[in-house]
mmCIF file of C-alpha atoms in Angstrom:
data_model
loop_
_atom_site.group_PDB
_atom_site.id
_atom_site.type_symbol
_atom_site.label_atom_id
_atom_site.label_comp_id
_atom_site.label_asym_id
_atom_site.label_seq_id
_atom_site.Cartn_x
_atom_site.Cartn_y
_atom_site.Cartn_z
ATOM 1 C CA MET S 228 14.544 -15.724 -4.330
ATOM 2 C CA ALA S 229 12.059 -13.937 -2.690
ATOM 3 C CA ARG S 230 11.435 -10.572 -4.927
ATOM 4 C CA PHE S 231 9.222 -7.426 -4.111
ATOM 5 C CA TRP S 232 8.361 -3.493 -5.703
ATOM 6 C CA LEU S 233 8.935 0.378 -4.229
ATOM 7 C CA CYS S 234 7.143 3.033 -5.543
ATOM 8 C CA ALA S 235 10.259 6.172 -5.800
ATOM 9 C CA SER S 236 9.477 9.420 -5.489
ATOM 10 C CA GLY S 237 9.307 11.943 -2.868
ATOM 11 C CA THR S 238 12.231 13.723 0.002
ATOM 12 C CA VAL S 239 10.818 13.716 3.486
ATOM 13 C CA PHE S 240 10.657 10.786 5.957
ATOM 14 C CA PHE S 241 9.215 7.699 5.413
ATOM 15 C CA LEU S 242 8.895 3.834 5.763
ATOM 16 C CA ALA S 243 6.575 0.995 4.106
ATOM 17 C CA PHE S 244 7.457 -2.198 4.269
ATOM 18 C CA LEU S 245 6.064 -5.846 3.076
ATOM 19 C CA ILE S 246 6.237 -8.763 4.237
ATOM 20 C CA LEU S 247 9.185 -11.175 2.931
ATOM 21 C CA HIS S 248 8.983 -14.894 4.226
ATOM 22 C CA SER S 249 9.463 -14.097 7.145
ATOM 23 C CA ARG S 250 11.731 -10.642 6.456
ATOM 24 C CA PHE S 251 10.174 -6.980 6.652
ATOM 25 C CA SER S 252 11.746 -4.388 4.476
ATOM 26 C CA GLY S 253 11.245 -0.663 5.973
ATOM 27 C CA SER S 254 12.010 1.813 3.064
ATOM 28 C CA SER S 255 12.844 5.515 4.597
ATOM 29 C CA ARG S 256 12.852 9.218 3.006
ATOM 30 C CA GLY S 257 15.581 10.551 2.868
ATOM 31 C CA ASP S 258 19.252 11.883 0.393
ATOM 32 C CA ASN S 259 22.022 10.693 2.696
ATOM 33 C CA ILE S 260 20.879 7.433 3.987
ATOM 34 C CA GLN S 261 19.837 4.034 3.185
ATOM 35 C CA LYS S 262 16.833 3.609 1.627
ATOM 36 C CA VAL S 263 16.141 0.158 2.239
ATOM 37 C CA LEU S 264 16.216 -1.490 5.626
ATOM 38 C CA VAL S 265 15.802 -5.847 6.089
ATOM 39 C CA PHE S 266 14.291 -7.484 9.205
ATOM 40 C CA THR S 267 13.464 -10.488 10.256
ATOM 41 C CA GLU S 268 10.005 -10.306 12.099
ATOM 42 C CA ASP S 269 11.260 -10.247 14.983
ATOM 43 C CA GLY S 270 12.577 -6.819 14.263
ATOM 44 C CA TYR S 271 16.815 -8.271 14.565
ATOM 45 C CA PHE S 272 18.037 -6.199 11.412
ATOM 46 C CA LEU S 273 19.887 -7.838 8.673
ATOM 47 C CA ARG S 274 21.175 -5.509 5.898
ATOM 48 C CA ALA S 275 20.327 -2.240 4.293
ATOM 49 C CA TRP S 276 21.112 -0.903 0.646
ATOM 50 C CA ASN S 277 21.477 2.278 -0.860
ATOM 51 C CA TYR S 278 22.296 2.368 -4.507
ATOM 52 C CA THR S 279 19.415 3.064 -7.361
ATOM 53 C CA VAL S 280 16.391 3.310 -5.346
ATOM 54 C CA ASP S 281 14.609 6.955 -5.660
ATOM 55 C CA THR S 282 13.771 8.518 -2.680
ATOM 56 C CA PRO S 283 10.490 6.720 -2.009
ATOM 57 C CA HIS S 284 6.284 7.303 -1.943
ATOM 58 C CA GLY S 285 6.329 11.028 -2.635
ATOM 59 C CA SER S 286 7.804 13.603 -5.058
ATOM 60 C CA PHE S 287 10.399 13.081 -7.345
ATOM 61 C CA GLY S 288 11.317 9.329 -8.964
ATOM 62 C CA HIS S 289 7.868 8.745 -10.961
ATOM 63 C CA THR S 290 9.274 5.330 -11.143
ATOM 64 C CA ILE S 291 7.738 1.607 -9.513
ATOM 65 C CA LYS S 292 11.246 -0.720 -8.727
ATOM 66 C CA LYS S 293 11.217 -4.079 -8.555
ATOM 67 C CA TYR S 294 13.310 -6.360 -6.436
ATOM 68 C CA ASN S 295 15.761 -9.331 -4.980
ATOM 69 C CA SER S 296 15.393 -9.266 -1.586
ATOM 70 C CA PHE S 297 19.181 -8.808 -1.919
ATOM 71 C CA GLY S 298 18.873 -5.605 -3.544
ATOM 72 C CA ASP S 299 19.636 -6.321 -7.042
ATOM 73 C CA LEU S 300 16.862 -4.400 -9.381
ATOM 74 C CA VAL S 301 14.880 -6.632 -10.967
ATOM 75 C CA GLN S 302 12.587 -4.635 -13.226
ATOM 76 C CA VAL S 303 12.452 -0.987 -13.309
ATOM 77 C CA LEU S 304 8.502 1.770 -14.631
ATOM 78 C CA GLY S 305 8.102 4.143 -15.463
ATOM 79 C CA THR S 306 10.791 6.864 -16.255
ATOM 80 C CA PRO S 307 13.183 7.934 -13.393
ATOM 81 C CA GLY S 308 12.088 11.521 -12.015
ATOM 82 C CA LYS S 309 10.082 12.271 -15.090
ATOM 83 C CA LYS S 310 6.738 11.467 -13.831
ATOM 84 C CA GLY S 311 3.226 11.344 -16.416
ATOM 85 C CA THR S 312 -0.062 10.464 -17.388
ATOM 86 C CA GLY S 313 0.670 8.082 -20.293
ATOM 87 C CA LEU S 314 0.381 4.612 -20.716
ATOM 88 C CA ASN S 315 1.992 3.156 -23.582
ATOM 89 C CA PRO S 316 4.815 3.761 -22.443
ATOM 90 C CA LEU S 317 3.511 3.611 -18.971
ATOM 91 C CA GLN S 318 4.233 6.706 -16.843
ATOM 92 C CA PHE S 319 3.698 7.898 -13.119
ATOM 93 C CA ASP S 320 3.429 10.513 -10.941
ATOM 94 C CA ASN S 321 3.675 10.114 -7.587
ATOM 95 C CA PRO S 322 2.603 6.588 -7.286
ATOM 96 C CA ALA S 323 1.573 5.808 -3.705
ATOM 97 C CA GLU S 324 1.185 1.966 -3.490
ATOM 98 C CA LEU S 325 0.832 -1.717 -4.752
ATOM 99 C CA TYR S 326 0.014 -4.365 -4.306
ATOM 100 C CA VAL S 327 1.224 -8.115 -5.795
ATOM 101 C CA GLU S 328 -0.712 -10.931 -5.878
ATOM 102 C CA ASP S 329 0.311 -14.094 -5.638
ATOM 103 C CA THR S 330 0.141 -14.970 -9.742
ATOM 104 C CA GLY S 331 2.101 -11.916 -9.962
ATOM 105 C CA ASP S 332 -0.385 -9.876 -11.350
ATOM 106 C CA ILE S 333 0.146 -6.033 -10.081
ATOM 107 C CA TYR S 334 -2.244 -3.246 -8.413
ATOM 108 C CA ILE S 335 -0.759 0.209 -8.080
ATOM 109 C CA VAL S 336 -2.152 3.163 -6.689
ATOM 110 C CA ASP S 337 -0.718 6.242 -8.736
ATOM 111 C CA GLY S 338 -1.739 9.968 -7.242
ATOM 112 C CA ASP S 339 -0.237 11.101 -4.777
ATOM 113 C CA GLY S 340 -0.977 14.631 -5.409
ATOM 114 C CA GLY S 341 -0.146 14.762 -7.718
ATOM 115 C CA LEU S 342 -0.874 14.719 -11.419
ATOM 116 C CA ASN S 343 -2.627 11.092 -11.920
ATOM 117 C CA ASN S 344 -5.686 9.732 -9.745
ATOM 118 C CA ARG S 345 -5.687 6.100 -10.873
ATOM 119 C CA LEU S 346 -6.245 2.616 -9.961
ATOM 120 C CA ILE S 347 -3.953 0.309 -12.943
ATOM 121 C CA LYS S 348 -3.574 -3.791 -12.988
ATOM 122 C CA LEU S 349 -0.828 -5.003 -15.032
ATOM 123 C CA SER S 350 -0.019 -8.764 -15.191
ATOM 124 C CA GLN S 351 2.864 -10.361 -14.712
ATOM 125 C CA ASP S 352 4.833 -9.849 -17.166
ATOM 126 C CA PHE S 353 3.531 -5.838 -17.239
ATOM 127 C CA MET S 354 0.682 -5.866 -19.696
ATOM 128 C CA MET S 355 -2.739 -3.200 -19.080
ATOM 129 C CA LEU S 356 -5.051 -5.124 -17.882
ATOM 130 C CA TRP S 357 -7.516 -3.064 -16.377
ATOM 131 C CA LEU S 358 -7.438 1.037 -15.529
ATOM 132 C CA HIS S 359 -10.050 3.175 -13.436
ATOM 133 C CA GLY S 360 -8.585 7.089 -13.539
ATOM 134 C CA GLU S 361 -10.389 9.797 -13.252
ATOM 135 C CA ASN S 362 -9.795 12.713 -10.356
ATOM 136 C CA GLY S 363 -13.519 13.308 -8.733
ATOM 137 C CA THR S 364 -16.140 11.898 -6.437
ATOM 138 C CA GLY S 365 -18.357 9.528 -8.530
ATOM 139 C CA PRO S 366 -17.768 5.636 -8.673
ATOM 140 C CA ALA S 367 -14.363 4.672 -9.957
ATOM 141 C CA LYS S 368 -13.428 7.800 -9.581
ATOM 142 C CA PHE S 369 -10.287 8.935 -6.816
ATOM 143 C CA ASN S 370 -8.616 11.729 -4.837
ATOM 144 C CA ILE S 371 -5.654 11.077 -3.872
ATOM 145 C CA PRO S 372 -5.814 7.075 -3.736
ATOM 146 C CA HIS S 373 -3.247 6.069 -1.076
ATOM 147 C CA SER S 374 -3.714 2.386 -0.826
ATOM 148 C CA VAL S 375 -5.086 -1.003 -2.117
ATOM 149 C CA THR S 376 -5.042 -4.999 -1.176
ATOM 150 C CA VAL S 377 -7.356 -7.793 -2.008
ATOM 151 C CA ASP S 378 -9.046 -9.791 -0.973
ATOM 152 C CA PRO S 379 -9.757 -13.586 -0.660
ATOM 153 C CA SER S 380 -12.814 -13.503 -2.860
ATOM 154 C CA GLY S 381 -11.597 -11.610 -4.788
ATOM 155 C CA ARG S 382 -12.315 -8.449 -4.685
ATOM 156 C CA VAL S 383 -9.911 -5.607 -4.877
ATOM 157 C CA TRP S 384 -10.092 -2.665 -1.709
ATOM 158 C CA VAL S 385 -8.489 1.145 -2.522
ATOM 159 C CA ALA S 386 -8.482 3.371 0.258
ATOM 160 C CA ASP S 387 -9.814 7.298 -1.321
ATOM 161 C CA ARG S 388 -8.473 8.904 1.697
ATOM 162 C CA GLY S 389 -9.093 12.079 -0.213
ATOM 163 C CA ASN S 390 -13.178 11.577 -0.657
ATOM 164 C CA LYS S 391 -12.838 9.294 2.914
ATOM 165 C CA ARG S 392 -13.958 6.240 1.710
ATOM 166 C CA ILE S 393 -13.318 2.331 0.577
ATOM 167 C CA GLN S 394 -13.567 1.594 -3.332
ATOM 168 C CA VAL S 395 -14.481 -2.227 -4.396
ATOM 169 C CA PHE S 396 -13.427 -3.409 -7.323
ATOM 170 C CA ASP S 397 -13.748 -6.733 -8.756
ATOM 171 C CA LYS S 398 -10.206 -7.747 -9.601
ATOM 172 C CA ASP S 399 -11.199 -9.800 -13.089
ATOM 173 C CA THR S 400 -12.906 -7.547 -14.230
ATOM 174 C CA GLY S 401 -12.239 -4.361 -13.232
ATOM 175 C CA VAL S 402 -15.832 -3.536 -12.214
ATOM 176 C CA TRP S 403 -17.280 -1.289 -10.046
ATOM 177 C CA LEU S 404 -18.388 -3.114 -7.085
ATOM 178 C CA GLY S 405 -18.833 -0.184 -4.121
ATOM 179 C CA ALA S 406 -18.054 2.202 -1.644
ATOM 180 C CA TRP S 407 -18.032 2.629 2.059
ATOM 181 C CA ASN S 408 -17.294 6.202 3.313
ATOM 182 C CA ASN S 409 -19.302 5.463 6.589
ATOM 183 C CA CYS S 410 -16.871 4.981 9.626
ATOM 184 C CA PHE S 411 -14.436 8.290 7.651
ATOM 185 C CA THR S 412 -16.306 11.088 8.885
ATOM 186 C CA GLU S 413 -13.051 12.344 10.664
ATOM 187 C CA GLU S 414 -11.198 11.551 8.530
ATOM 188 C CA GLY S 415 -10.420 9.190 4.987
ATOM 189 C CA PRO S 416 -8.633 5.879 5.158
ATOM 190 C CA SER S 417 -4.818 6.249 4.628
ATOM 191 C CA SER S 418 -3.777 2.213 4.217
ATOM 192 C CA VAL S 419 -5.897 -0.662 4.152
ATOM 193 C CA ARG S 420 -5.014 -5.392 4.625
ATOM 194 C CA PHE S 421 -6.962 -7.762 5.003
ATOM 195 C CA THR S 422 -5.890 -10.690 8.358
ATOM 196 C CA PRO S 423 -4.825 -13.733 6.820
ATOM 197 C CA ASP S 424 -8.203 -15.175 7.306
ATOM 198 C CA GLY S 425 -10.111 -12.639 4.986
ATOM 199 C CA LYS S 426 -12.560 -11.952 8.045
ATOM 200 C CA TYR S 427 -11.294 -7.745 9.235
ATOM 201 C CA LEU S 428 -9.435 -5.488 7.059
ATOM 202 C CA ILE S 429 -7.464 -3.294 9.318
ATOM 203 C CA ILE S 430 -7.654 0.435 8.375
ATOM 204 C CA ALA S 431 -5.067 3.279 9.135
ATOM 205 C CA GLN S 432 -5.839 7.129 9.828
ATOM 206 C CA LEU S 433 -3.352 8.514 9.207
ATOM 207 C CA ASN S 434 -4.490 11.941 11.057
ATOM 208 C CA LEU S 435 -5.831 10.577 13.370
ATOM 209 C CA SER S 436 -3.554 7.835 14.802
ATOM 210 C CA ARG S 437 -5.963 5.231 14.484
ATOM 211 C CA LEU S 438 -6.138 2.027 13.479
ATOM 212 C CA LEU S 439 -9.708 0.760 12.556
ATOM 213 C CA PHE S 440 -10.272 -2.827 12.316
ATOM 214 C CA VAL S 441 -13.381 -4.175 10.513
ATOM 215 C CA ALA S 442 -15.682 -6.589 9.656
ATOM 216 C CA ALA S 443 -15.100 -7.864 5.936
ATOM 217 C CA PRO S 444 -18.705 -8.463 4.347
ATOM 218 C CA PRO S 445 -19.686 -11.921 3.429
ATOM 219 C CA VAL S 446 -19.506 -11.782 -0.323
ATOM 220 C CA GLY S 447 -21.964 -10.437 -2.974
ATOM 221 C CA SER S 448 -23.022 -7.891 -0.853
ATOM 222 C CA ILE S 449 -20.230 -5.041 0.035
ATOM 223 C CA GLY S 450 -23.013 -3.652 2.375
ATOM 224 C CA TYR S 451 -21.972 -1.007 4.939
ATOM 225 C CA CYS S 452 -18.563 -0.378 7.526
ATOM 226 C CA SER S 453 -19.226 -2.006 10.353
ATOM 227 C CA VAL S 454 -15.938 -0.924 13.181
ATOM 228 C CA ILE S 455 -15.357 -4.509 15.761
ATOM 229 C CA SER S 456 -12.624 -2.440 17.354
ATOM 230 C CA SER S 457 -10.040 0.556 17.024
ATOM 231 C CA ILE S 458 -6.125 0.932 18.557
ATOM 232 C CA GLN S 459 -5.420 4.688 19.424
ATOM 233 C CA LEU S 460 -2.130 5.702 18.344
ATOM 234 C CA ALA S 461 -0.071 8.331 20.229
ATOM 235 C CA ASP S 462 -0.547 11.797 18.810
ATOM 236 C CA GLN S 463 1.089 12.132 16.314
ATOM 237 C CA VAL S 464 2.478 8.704 15.815
ATOM 238 C CA LEU S 465 0.706 9.650 12.036
ATOM 239 C CA PRO S 466 0.613 6.069 10.951
ATOM 240 C CA HIS S 467 0.370 6.362 6.640
ATOM 241 C CA LEU S 468 1.248 2.166 5.391
ATOM 242 C CA LEU S 469 0.655 -1.134 7.066
ATOM 243 C CA ASP S 470 1.177 -4.927 6.573
ATOM 244 C CA ILE S 471 -0.353 -7.964 7.407
ATOM 245 C CA SER S 472 2.069 -11.218 8.358
ATOM 246 C CA GLY S 473 -0.096 -13.465 6.341
ATOM 247 C CA LYS S 474 2.120 -16.274 8.565
ATOM 248 C CA THR S 475 1.478 -15.091 12.111
ATOM 249 C CA GLY S 476 -0.926 -11.979 11.293
ATOM 250 C CA ALA S 477 1.401 -9.978 13.283
ATOM 251 C CA ILE S 478 0.710 -6.074 12.301
ATOM 252 C CA TYR S 479 3.163 -4.019 10.814
ATOM 253 C CA VAL S 480 2.431 0.266 11.193
ATOM 254 C CA ALA S 481 4.977 2.277 9.377
ATOM 255 C CA GLU S 482 4.510 5.471 11.451
ATOM 256 C CA ILE S 483 6.040 9.026 9.973
ATOM 257 C CA GLY S 484 5.502 10.600 12.563
ATOM 258 C CA ALA S 485 7.037 9.254 15.306
ATOM 259 C CA LYS S 486 10.021 7.653 12.107
ATOM 260 C CA GLN S 487 9.834 3.967 13.101
ATOM 261 C CA VAL S 488 7.839 0.442 12.451
ATOM 262 C CA GLN S 489 5.819 -0.396 15.147
ATOM 263 C CA LYS S 490 4.411 -4.568 15.768
ATOM 264 C CA TYR S 491 1.487 -5.373 17.025
ATOM 265 C CA VAL S 492 1.101 -9.756 17.421
ATOM 266 C CA PRO S 493 -2.938 -11.110 17.650
ATOM 267 C CA LEU S 494 -3.924 -12.414 21.406
ATOM 268 C CA LYS S 495 -4.509 -15.964 22.168
ATOM 269 C CA SER S 496 -7.859 -16.821 23.049
#
């Protein structure tokens, strides 16, 4: 059975989603609405559930919760309703996003404007493997780390939104490998994901309402950000987070301005 995680906090409308065996789930902010909506990849509604879900992504839940695809709560990390900086037990303040590898290892960016500005790697049994966590502008420091993903070469990419850059780390050791900032003079990245073939990094820029398609660097080099193409969305659409289907390459964009999810399908050559 599919499992998925939610970063829980916040009070304003929001959408987020993960590709789950040809399903995607959207989570939305608000007190009296269903928090999680599950659809097929073609957009057909399957089910919704609300119980045990703190409002996702913002300022109240301060937890990360694991559910199966039917809404059964499996695991809770953090203290519900209590923000904190502790590591034992692990505490959060406005966790923005996470990425789960096929191995079960978990990468968490904790600090969407809260006490923390950190990147955490946990094993599948929730043991701390490594951590980078301090506010600042230097290497391995963050100002609103908002999204995280891992490429096929074993590099961890973090959207360091407030610093207008992407930082890159070795997934096994946590060693800092470099940063990109030349693509983000106007606005920092809000979300990052790789295409299934690992050739391109898709980046969302929130206030510019824009998606960037960037060439992935070769193994052993970070180099510079090279934009191949872009999609300019309508004003005030505000793409907040995105995910990509590993099966079809379809891009799903959660838009907090338009209050919707849009799907983009790769053109066939």
